[in-house]
PDB file of C-alpha atoms and ligand atoms in Angstrom:
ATOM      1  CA  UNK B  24      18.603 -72.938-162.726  1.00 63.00           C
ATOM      2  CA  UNK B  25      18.240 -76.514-163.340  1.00 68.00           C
ATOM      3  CA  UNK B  26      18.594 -77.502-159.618  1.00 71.00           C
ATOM      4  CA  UNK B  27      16.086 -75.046-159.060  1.00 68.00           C
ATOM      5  CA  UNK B  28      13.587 -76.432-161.415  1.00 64.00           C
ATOM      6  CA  UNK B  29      13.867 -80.022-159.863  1.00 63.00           C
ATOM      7  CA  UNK B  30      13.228 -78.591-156.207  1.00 62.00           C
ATOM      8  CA  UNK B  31      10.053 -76.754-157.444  1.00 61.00           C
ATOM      9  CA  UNK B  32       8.842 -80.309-159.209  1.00 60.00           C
ATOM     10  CA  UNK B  33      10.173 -82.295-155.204  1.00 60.00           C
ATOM     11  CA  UNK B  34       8.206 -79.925-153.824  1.00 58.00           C
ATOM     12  CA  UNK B  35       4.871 -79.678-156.303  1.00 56.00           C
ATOM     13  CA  UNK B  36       5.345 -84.128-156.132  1.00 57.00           C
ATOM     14  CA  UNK B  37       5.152 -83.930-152.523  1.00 56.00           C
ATOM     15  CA  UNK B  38       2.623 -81.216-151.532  1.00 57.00           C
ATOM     16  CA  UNK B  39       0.379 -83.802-153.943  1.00 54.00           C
ATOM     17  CA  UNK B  40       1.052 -86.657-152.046  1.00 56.00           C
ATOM     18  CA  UNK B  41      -0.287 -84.600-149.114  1.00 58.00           C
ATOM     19  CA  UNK B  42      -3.529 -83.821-150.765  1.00 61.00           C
ATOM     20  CA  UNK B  43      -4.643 -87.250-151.198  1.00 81.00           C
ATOM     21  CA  UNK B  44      -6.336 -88.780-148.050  1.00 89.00           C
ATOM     22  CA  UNK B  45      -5.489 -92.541-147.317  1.00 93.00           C
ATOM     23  CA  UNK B  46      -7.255 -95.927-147.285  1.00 93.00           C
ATOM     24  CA  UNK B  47      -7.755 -95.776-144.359  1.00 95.00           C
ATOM     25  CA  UNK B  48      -8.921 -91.906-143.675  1.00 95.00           C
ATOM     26  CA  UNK B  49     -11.616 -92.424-146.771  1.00 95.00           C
ATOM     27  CA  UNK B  50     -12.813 -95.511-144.767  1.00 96.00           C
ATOM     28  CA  UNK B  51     -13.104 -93.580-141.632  1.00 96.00           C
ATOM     29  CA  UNK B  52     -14.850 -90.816-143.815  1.00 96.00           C
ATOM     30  CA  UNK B  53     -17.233 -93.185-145.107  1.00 96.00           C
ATOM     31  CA  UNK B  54     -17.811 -94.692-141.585  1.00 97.00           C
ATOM     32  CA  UNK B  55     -18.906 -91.588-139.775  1.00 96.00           C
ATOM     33  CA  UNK B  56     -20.984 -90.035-143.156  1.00 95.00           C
ATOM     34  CA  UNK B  57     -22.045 -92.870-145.683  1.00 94.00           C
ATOM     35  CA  UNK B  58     -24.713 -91.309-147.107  1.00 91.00           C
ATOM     36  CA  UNK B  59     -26.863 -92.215-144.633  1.00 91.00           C
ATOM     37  CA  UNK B  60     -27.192 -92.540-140.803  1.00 94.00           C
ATOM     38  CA  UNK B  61     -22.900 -92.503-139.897  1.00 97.00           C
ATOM     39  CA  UNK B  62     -22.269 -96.149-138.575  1.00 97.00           C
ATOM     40  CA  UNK B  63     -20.694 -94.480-135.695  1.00 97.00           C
ATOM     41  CA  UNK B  64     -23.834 -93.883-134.009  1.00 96.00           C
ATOM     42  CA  UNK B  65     -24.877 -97.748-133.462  1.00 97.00           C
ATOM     43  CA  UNK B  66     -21.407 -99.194-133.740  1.00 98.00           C
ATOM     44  CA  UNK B  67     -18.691 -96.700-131.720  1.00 97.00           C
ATOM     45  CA  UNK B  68     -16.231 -94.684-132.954  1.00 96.00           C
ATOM     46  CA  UNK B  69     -13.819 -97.414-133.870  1.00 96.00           C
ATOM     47  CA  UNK B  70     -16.350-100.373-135.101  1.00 97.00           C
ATOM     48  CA  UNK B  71     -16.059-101.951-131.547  1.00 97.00           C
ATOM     49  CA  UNK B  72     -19.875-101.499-130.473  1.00 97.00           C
ATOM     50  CA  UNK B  73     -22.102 -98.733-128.731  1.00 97.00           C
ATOM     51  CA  UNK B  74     -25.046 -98.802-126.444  1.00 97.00           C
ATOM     52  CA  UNK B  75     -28.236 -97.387-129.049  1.00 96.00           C
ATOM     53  CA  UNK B  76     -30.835 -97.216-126.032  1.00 95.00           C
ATOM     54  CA  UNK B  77     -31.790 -98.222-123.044  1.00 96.00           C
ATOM     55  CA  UNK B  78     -35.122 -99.778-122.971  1.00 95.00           C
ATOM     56  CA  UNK B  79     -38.013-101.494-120.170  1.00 95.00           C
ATOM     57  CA  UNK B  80     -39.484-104.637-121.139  1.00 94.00           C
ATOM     58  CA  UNK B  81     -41.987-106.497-118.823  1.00 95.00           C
ATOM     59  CA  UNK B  82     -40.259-104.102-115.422  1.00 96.00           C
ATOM     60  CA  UNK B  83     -36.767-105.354-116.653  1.00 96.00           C
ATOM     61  CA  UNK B  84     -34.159-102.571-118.108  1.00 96.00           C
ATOM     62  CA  UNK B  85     -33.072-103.883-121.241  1.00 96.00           C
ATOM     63  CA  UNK B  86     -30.319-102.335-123.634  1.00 96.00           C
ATOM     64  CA  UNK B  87     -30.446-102.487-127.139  1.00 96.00           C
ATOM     65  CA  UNK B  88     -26.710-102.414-128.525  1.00 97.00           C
ATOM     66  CA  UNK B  89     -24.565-102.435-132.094  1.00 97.00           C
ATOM     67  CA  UNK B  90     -22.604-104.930-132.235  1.00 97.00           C
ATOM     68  CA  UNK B  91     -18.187-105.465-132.718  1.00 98.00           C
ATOM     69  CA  UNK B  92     -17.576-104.670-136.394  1.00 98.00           C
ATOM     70  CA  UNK B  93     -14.477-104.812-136.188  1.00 97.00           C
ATOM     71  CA  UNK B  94     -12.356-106.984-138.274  1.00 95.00           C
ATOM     72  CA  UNK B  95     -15.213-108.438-140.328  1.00 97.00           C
ATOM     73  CA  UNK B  96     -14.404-109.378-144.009  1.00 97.00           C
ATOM     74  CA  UNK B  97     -15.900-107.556-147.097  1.00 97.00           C
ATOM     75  CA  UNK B  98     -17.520-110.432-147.613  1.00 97.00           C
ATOM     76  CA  UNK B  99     -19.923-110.383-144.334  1.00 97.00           C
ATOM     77  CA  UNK B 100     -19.858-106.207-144.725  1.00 97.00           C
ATOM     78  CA  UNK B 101     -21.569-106.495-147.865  1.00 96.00           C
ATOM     79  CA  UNK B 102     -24.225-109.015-146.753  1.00 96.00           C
ATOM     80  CA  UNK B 103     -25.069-107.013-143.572  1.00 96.00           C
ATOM     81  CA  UNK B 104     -25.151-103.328-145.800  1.00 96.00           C
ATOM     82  CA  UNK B 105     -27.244-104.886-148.615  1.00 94.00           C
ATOM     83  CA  UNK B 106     -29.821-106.267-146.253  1.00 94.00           C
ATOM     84  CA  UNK B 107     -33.135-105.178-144.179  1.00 94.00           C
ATOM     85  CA  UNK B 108     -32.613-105.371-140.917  1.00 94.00           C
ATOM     86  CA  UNK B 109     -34.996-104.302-137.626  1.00 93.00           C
ATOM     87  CA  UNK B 110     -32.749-101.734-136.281  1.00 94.00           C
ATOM     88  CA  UNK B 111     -29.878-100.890-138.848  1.00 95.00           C
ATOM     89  CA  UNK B 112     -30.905 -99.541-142.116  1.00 95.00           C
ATOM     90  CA  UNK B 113     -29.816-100.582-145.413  1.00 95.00           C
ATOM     91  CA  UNK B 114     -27.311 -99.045-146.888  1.00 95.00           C
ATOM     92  CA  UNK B 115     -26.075 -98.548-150.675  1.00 92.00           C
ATOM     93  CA  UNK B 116     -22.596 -98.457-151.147  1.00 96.00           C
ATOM     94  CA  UNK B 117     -20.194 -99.319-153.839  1.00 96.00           C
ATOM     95  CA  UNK B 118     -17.427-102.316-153.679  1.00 96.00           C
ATOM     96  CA  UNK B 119     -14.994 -99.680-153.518  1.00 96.00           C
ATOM     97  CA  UNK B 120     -16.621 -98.120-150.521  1.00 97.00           C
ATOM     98  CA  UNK B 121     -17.147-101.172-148.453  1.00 97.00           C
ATOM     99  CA  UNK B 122     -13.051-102.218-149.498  1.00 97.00           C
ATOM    100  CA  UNK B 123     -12.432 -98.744-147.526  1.00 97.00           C
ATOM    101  CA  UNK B 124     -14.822 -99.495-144.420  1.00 97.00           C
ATOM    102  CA  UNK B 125     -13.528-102.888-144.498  1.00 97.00           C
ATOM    103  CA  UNK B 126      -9.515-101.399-144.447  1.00 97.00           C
ATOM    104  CA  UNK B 127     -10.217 -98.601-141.880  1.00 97.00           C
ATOM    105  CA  UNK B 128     -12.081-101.359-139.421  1.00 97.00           C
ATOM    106  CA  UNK B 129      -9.447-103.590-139.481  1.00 96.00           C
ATOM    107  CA  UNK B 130      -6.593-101.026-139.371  1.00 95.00           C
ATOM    108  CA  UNK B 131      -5.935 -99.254-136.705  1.00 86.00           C
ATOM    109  CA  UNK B 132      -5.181 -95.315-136.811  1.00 75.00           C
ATOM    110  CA  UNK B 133      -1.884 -93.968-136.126  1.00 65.00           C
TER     111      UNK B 133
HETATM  112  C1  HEC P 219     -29.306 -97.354-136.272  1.00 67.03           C
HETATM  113  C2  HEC P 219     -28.182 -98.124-135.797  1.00 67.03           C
HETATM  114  C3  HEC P 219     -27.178 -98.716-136.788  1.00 67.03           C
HETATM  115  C4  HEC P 219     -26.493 -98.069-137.799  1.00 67.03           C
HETATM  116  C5  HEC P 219     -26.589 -96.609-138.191  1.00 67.03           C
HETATM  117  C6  HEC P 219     -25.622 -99.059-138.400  1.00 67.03           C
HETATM  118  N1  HEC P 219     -25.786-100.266-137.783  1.00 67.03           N
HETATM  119 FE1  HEC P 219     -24.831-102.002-138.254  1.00 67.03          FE
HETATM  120  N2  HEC P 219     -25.983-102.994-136.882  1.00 67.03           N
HETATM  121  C7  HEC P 219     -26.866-102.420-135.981  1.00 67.03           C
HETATM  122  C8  HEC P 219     -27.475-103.453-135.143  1.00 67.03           C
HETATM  123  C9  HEC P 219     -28.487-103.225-134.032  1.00 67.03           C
HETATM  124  C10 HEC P 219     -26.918-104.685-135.585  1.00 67.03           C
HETATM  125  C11 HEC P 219     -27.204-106.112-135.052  1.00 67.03           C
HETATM  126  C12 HEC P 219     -28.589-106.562-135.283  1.00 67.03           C
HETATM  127  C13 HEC P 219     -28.986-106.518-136.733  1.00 67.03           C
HETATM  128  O1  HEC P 219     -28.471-107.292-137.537  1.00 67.03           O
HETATM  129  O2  HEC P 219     -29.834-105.649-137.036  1.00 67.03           O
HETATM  130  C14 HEC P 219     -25.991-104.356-136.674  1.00 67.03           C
HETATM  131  C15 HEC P 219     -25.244-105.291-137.375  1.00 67.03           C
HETATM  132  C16 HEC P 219     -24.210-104.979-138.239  1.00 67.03           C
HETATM  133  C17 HEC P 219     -23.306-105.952-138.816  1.00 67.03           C
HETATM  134  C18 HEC P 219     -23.346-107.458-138.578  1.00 67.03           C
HETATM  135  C19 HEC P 219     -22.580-107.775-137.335  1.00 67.03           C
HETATM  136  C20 HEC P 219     -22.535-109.257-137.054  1.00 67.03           C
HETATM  137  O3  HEC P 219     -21.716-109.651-136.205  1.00 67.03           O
HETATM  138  O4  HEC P 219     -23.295-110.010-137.646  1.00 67.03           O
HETATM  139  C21 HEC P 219     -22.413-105.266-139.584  1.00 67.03           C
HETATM  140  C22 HEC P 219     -21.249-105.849-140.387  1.00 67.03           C
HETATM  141  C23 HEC P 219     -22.781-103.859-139.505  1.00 67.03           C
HETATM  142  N3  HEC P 219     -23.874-103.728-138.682  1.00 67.03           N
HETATM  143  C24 HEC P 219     -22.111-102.828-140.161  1.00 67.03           C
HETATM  144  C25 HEC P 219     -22.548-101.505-140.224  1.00 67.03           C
HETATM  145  C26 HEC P 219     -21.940-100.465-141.032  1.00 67.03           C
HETATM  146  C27 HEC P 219     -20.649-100.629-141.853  1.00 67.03           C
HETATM  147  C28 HEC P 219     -22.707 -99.353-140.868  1.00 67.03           C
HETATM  148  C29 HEC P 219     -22.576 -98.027-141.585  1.00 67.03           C
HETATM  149  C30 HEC P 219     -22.483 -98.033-143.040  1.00 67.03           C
HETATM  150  C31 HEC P 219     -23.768 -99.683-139.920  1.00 67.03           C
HETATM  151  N4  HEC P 219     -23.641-100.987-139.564  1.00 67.03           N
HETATM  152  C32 HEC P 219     -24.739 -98.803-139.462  1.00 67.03           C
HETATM  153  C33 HEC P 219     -27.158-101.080-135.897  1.00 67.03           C
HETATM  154  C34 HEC P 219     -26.725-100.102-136.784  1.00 67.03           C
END
């Protein structure tokens, strides 16, 4: 009966640990959905950059792009999400938030 008892609390210990998403899977979360426009869009489905549109100016095709986010430090994140830009908006997001973004674009996935 007692051996019992400790494999029901192994098993209720580790179907918990299951439940909870990691670092890196709330960074992703926040990436594609931050309340807001998902920086996937601009950016590409990793951080690495993504062609926005395609554009003529004076007869000349011109392409307007987001640029490699990848391994930038919380530090810069912050400064670009806080600020007005032309083309990406501003975003609000708490330090814990932009720790997350920060983790899942300078992890990689498994
Ligand atoms: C509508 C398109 C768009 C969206 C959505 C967007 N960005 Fe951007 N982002 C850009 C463009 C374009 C630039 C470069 C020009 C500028 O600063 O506006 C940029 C610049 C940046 C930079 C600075 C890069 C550098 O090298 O200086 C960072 C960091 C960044 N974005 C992060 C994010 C994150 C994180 C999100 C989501 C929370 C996001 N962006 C959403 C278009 C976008």
């Amino acid at each position: 009966m007692k051996n019992l008892f400790f494999l029901f609390i192994t098993f209720l210990v580790l179907k918990s640990e299951d439940s909870f998403i990691t670092q890196y899977e709330y960074g992703q979360m926040l990436y594609n959905n931050p309340r807001g426009i998902g920086c996937v869009h601009c950016h590409g489905k990793d951080g690495s950059g993504a062609l926005i549109a395609k554009y003529k100016e004076d007869g000349k095709t011109k392409s307007l792009r987001g640029p490699n986010i990848r391994n930038k430090s919380i530090k810069d994140l912050k400064k670009s999400l806080f600020k007005r830009h032309k083309v990406m908006p501003t975003y609000f997001l708490t330090d814990s938030e932009i720790e997350a973004l920060a983790y899942f674009l300078s992890n990689k996935g498994d």
